[in-house]
Tab-separated table of C-alpha atoms in Angstrom:
chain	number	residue	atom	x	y	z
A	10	UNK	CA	-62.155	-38.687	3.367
A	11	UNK	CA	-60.291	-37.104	6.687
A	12	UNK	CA	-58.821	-34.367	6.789
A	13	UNK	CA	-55.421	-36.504	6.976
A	14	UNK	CA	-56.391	-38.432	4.260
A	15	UNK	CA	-56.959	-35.342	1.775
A	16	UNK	CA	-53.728	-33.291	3.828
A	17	UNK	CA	-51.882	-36.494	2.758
A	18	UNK	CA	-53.439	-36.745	-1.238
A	19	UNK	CA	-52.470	-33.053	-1.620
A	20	UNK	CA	-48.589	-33.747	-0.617
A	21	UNK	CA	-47.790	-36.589	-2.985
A	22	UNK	CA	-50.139	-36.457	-5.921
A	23	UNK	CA	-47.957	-34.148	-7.499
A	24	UNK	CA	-45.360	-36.810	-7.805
A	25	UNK	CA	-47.366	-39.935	-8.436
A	26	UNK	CA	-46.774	-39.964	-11.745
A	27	UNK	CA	-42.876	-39.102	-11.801
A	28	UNK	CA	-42.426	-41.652	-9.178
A	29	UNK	CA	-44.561	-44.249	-11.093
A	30	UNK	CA	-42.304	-43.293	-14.752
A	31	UNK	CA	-39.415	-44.107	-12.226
A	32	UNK	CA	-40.557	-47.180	-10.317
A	33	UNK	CA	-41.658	-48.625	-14.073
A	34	UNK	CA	-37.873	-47.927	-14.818
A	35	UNK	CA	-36.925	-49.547	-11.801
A	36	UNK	CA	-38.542	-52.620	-11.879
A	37	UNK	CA	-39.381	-53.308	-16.167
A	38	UNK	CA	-43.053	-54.170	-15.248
A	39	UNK	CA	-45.987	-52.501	-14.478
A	40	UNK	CA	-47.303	-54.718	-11.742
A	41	UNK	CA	-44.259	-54.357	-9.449
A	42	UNK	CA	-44.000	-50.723	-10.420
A	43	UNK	CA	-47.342	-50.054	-9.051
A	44	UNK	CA	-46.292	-53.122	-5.464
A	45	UNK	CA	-43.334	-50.419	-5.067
A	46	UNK	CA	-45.325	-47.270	-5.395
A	47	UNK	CA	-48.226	-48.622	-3.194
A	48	UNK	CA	-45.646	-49.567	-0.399
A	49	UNK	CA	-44.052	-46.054	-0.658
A	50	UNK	CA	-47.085	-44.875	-0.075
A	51	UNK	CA	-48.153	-47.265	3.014
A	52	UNK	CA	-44.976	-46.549	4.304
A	53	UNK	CA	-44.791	-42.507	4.092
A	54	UNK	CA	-48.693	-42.275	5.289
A	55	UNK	CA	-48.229	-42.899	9.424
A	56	UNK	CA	-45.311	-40.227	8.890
A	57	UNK	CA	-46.785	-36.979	6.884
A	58	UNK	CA	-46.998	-34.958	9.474
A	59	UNK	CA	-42.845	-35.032	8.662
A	60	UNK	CA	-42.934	-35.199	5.110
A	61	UNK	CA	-44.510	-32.163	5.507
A	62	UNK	CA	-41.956	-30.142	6.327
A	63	UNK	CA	-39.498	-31.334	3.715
A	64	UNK	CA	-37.971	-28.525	1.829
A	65	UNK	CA	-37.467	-30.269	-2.008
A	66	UNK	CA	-39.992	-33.514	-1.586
A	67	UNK	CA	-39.636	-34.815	-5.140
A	68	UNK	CA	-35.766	-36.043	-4.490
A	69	UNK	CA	-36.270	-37.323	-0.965
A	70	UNK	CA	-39.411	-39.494	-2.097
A	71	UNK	CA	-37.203	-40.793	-5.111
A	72	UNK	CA	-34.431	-41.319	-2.481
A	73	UNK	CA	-37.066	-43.260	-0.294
A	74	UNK	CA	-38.585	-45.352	-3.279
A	75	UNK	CA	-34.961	-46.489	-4.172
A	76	UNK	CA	-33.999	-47.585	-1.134
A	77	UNK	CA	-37.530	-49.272	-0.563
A	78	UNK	CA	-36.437	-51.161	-3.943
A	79	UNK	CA	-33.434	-51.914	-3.230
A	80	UNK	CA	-34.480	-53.826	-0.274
A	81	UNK	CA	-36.675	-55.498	-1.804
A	82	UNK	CA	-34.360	-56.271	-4.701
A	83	UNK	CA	-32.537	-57.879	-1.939
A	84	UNK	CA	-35.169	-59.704	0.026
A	85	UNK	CA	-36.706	-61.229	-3.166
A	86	UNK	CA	-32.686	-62.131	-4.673
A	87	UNK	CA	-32.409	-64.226	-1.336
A	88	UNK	CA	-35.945	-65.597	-1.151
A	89	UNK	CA	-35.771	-69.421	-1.592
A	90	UNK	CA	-39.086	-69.132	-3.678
A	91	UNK	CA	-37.226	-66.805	-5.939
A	92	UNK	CA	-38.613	-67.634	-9.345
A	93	UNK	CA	-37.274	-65.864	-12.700
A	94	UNK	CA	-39.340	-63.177	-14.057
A	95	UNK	CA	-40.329	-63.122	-17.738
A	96	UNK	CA	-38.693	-60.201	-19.266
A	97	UNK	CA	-40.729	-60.060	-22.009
A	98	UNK	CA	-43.081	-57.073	-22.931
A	99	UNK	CA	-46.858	-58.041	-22.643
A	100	UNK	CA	-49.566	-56.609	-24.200
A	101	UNK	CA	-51.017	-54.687	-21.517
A	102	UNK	CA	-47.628	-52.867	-21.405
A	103	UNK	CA	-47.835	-49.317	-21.236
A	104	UNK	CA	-44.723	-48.707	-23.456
A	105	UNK	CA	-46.581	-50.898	-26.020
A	106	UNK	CA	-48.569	-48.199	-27.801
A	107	UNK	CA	-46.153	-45.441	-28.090
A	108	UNK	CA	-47.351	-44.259	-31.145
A	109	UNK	CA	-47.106	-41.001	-33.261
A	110	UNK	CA	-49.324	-38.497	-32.689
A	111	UNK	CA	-50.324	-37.296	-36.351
A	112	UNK	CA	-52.625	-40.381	-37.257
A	113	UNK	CA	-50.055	-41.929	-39.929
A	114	UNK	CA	-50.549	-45.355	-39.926
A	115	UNK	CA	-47.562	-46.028	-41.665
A	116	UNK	CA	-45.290	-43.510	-39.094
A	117	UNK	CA	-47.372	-44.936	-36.052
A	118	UNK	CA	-45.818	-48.382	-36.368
A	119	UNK	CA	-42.781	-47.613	-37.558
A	120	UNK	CA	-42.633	-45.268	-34.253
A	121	UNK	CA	-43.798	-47.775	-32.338
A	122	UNK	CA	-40.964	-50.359	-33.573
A	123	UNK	CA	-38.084	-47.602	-33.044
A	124	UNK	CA	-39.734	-47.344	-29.347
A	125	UNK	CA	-40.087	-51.084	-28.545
A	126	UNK	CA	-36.475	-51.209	-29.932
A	127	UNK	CA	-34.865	-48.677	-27.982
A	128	UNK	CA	-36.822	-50.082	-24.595
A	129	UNK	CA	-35.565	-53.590	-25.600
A	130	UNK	CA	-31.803	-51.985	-25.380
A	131	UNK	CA	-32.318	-50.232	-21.922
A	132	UNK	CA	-33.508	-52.807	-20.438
A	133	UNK	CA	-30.701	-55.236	-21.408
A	134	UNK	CA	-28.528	-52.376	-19.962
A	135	UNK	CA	-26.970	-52.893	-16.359
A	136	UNK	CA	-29.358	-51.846	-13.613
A	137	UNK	CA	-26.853	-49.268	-12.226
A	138	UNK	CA	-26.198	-47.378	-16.364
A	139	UNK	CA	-30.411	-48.657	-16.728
A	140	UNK	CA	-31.200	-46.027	-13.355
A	141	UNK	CA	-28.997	-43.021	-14.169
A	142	UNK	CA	-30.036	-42.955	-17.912
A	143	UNK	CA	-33.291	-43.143	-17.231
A	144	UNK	CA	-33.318	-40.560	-14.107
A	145	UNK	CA	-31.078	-38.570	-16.344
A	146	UNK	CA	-31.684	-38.713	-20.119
A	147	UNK	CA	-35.506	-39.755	-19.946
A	148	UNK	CA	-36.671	-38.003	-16.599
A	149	UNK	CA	-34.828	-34.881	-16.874
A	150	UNK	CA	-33.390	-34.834	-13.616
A	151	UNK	CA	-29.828	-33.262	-12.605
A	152	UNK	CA	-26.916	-34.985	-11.489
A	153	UNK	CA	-26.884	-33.093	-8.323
A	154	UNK	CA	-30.394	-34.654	-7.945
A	155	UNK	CA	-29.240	-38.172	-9.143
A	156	UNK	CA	-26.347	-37.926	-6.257
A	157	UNK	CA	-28.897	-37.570	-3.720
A	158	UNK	CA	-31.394	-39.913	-4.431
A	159	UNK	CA	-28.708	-42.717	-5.246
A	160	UNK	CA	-26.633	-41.626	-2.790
A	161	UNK	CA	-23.241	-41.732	-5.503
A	162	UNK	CA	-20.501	-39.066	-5.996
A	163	UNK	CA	-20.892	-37.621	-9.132
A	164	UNK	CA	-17.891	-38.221	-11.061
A	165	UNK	CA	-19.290	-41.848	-10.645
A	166	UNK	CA	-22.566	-41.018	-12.263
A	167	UNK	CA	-21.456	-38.804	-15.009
A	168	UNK	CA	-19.063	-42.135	-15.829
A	169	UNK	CA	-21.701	-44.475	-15.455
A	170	UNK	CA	-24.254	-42.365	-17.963
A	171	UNK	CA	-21.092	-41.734	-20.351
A	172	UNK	CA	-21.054	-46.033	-20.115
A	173	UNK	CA	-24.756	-46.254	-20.220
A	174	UNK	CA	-25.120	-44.422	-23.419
A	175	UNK	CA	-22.016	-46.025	-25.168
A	176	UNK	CA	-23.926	-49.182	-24.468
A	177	UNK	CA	-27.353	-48.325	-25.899
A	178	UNK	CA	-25.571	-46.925	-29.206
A	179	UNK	CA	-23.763	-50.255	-29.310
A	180	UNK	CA	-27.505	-52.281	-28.526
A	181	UNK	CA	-29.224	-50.621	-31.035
A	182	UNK	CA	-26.095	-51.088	-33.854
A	183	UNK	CA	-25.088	-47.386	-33.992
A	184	UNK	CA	-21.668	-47.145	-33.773
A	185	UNK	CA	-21.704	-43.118	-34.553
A	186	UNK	CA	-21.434	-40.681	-32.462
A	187	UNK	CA	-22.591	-37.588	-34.346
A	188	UNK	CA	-23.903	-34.895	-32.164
A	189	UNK	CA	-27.131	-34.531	-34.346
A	190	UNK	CA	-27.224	-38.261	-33.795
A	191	UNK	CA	-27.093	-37.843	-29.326
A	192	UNK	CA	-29.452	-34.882	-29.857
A	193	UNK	CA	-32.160	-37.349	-31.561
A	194	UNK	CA	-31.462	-40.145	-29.399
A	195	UNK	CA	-31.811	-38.157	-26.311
A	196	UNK	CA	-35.081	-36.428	-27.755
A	197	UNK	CA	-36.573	-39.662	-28.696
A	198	UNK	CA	-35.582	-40.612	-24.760
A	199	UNK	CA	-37.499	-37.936	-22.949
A	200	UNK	CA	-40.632	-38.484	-25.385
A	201	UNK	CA	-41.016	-41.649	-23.922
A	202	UNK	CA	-41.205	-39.329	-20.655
A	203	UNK	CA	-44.617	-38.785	-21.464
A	204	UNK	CA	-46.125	-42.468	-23.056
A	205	UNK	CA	-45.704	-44.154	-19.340
């Protein structure tokens, strides 16, 4: 390995696997979520001499990967070989074995079936309330953050995750909004932080 090669490892393996939790947000499947990382990457290594000297690199990377999918949201939307994607979780999913920790086989899969539930309901979510609840709710990320890597004014994204979550209580039938209730939904959301 050159010493560009390893300069270049050291700068972005910190955030390989935050961008990768993101890009699998981004794009519902693990084979394009790894396409859009592995571009990112083709497409930051020529410049990281640059990157270098970027004060906070986590944001501007997430700002870059967004954009990068965006375009290619775009490209593939007016592809004439544009074929619908199967939106259905496969086996090889990562999400897929989200189980409990303590060895219960009975809590495992009923874990597992809350999980697969509440990733059924985000990803029938719109893709704008899908990216700011999961860069927000599951990622842990500000909105001051958000606003820079989606380039939106913040009264716009605070609206947009106030929609977002309305929406997933309504997907997964729960009409009440008892604080206890947010607090375990939004715990259960950044556990999933660490399955992908």
């Amino acid at each position: 390995m050159s010493k560009r090669d390893n300069a270049f490892e050291v700068l972005i393996r910190p955030h390989l696997q935050p961008l990768y939790r993101v890009a699998y947000r981004l794009t519902g499947r693990r084979e394009d979520a790894e396409d859009l990382i592995q571009e990112l990457l083709m497409k930051l290594y020529p410049r990281h001499r640059e990157i270098e000297a970027i004060e906070r690199l986590r944001p501007w990377l997430l700002r870059v990967m967004y954009c990068q999918f965006i375009d290619n949201h775009r490209r593939h939307s007016r592809s004439p070989l544009h074929l619908a994607s199967d939106s259905t979780t496969t086996a090889s999913d990562p999400l897929e074995y989200l189980a409990a920790a303590d060895g219960d086989p009975e809590a495992d899969a009923e874990q597992a079936a809350q999980n697969r539930e509440l990733l059924t309901a985000i990803a029938r979510l719109s893709e704008d309330h899908r990216i700011v609840l999961s860069l927000h709710d599951i990622e842990g990320y500000t909105l001051e953050e958000i606003q820079t890597t989606l380039d939106c004014p913040i009264g716009t994204l605070k609206s947009r995750l106030h929609r977002a979550r309305a929406r997933l209580r309504e997907l997964l039938g729960r009409e009440e909004r008892a604080e206890a209730g947010e607090a375990a939904a939004e715990t259960r959301l950044r556990g999933i932080q660490g399955n992908v």
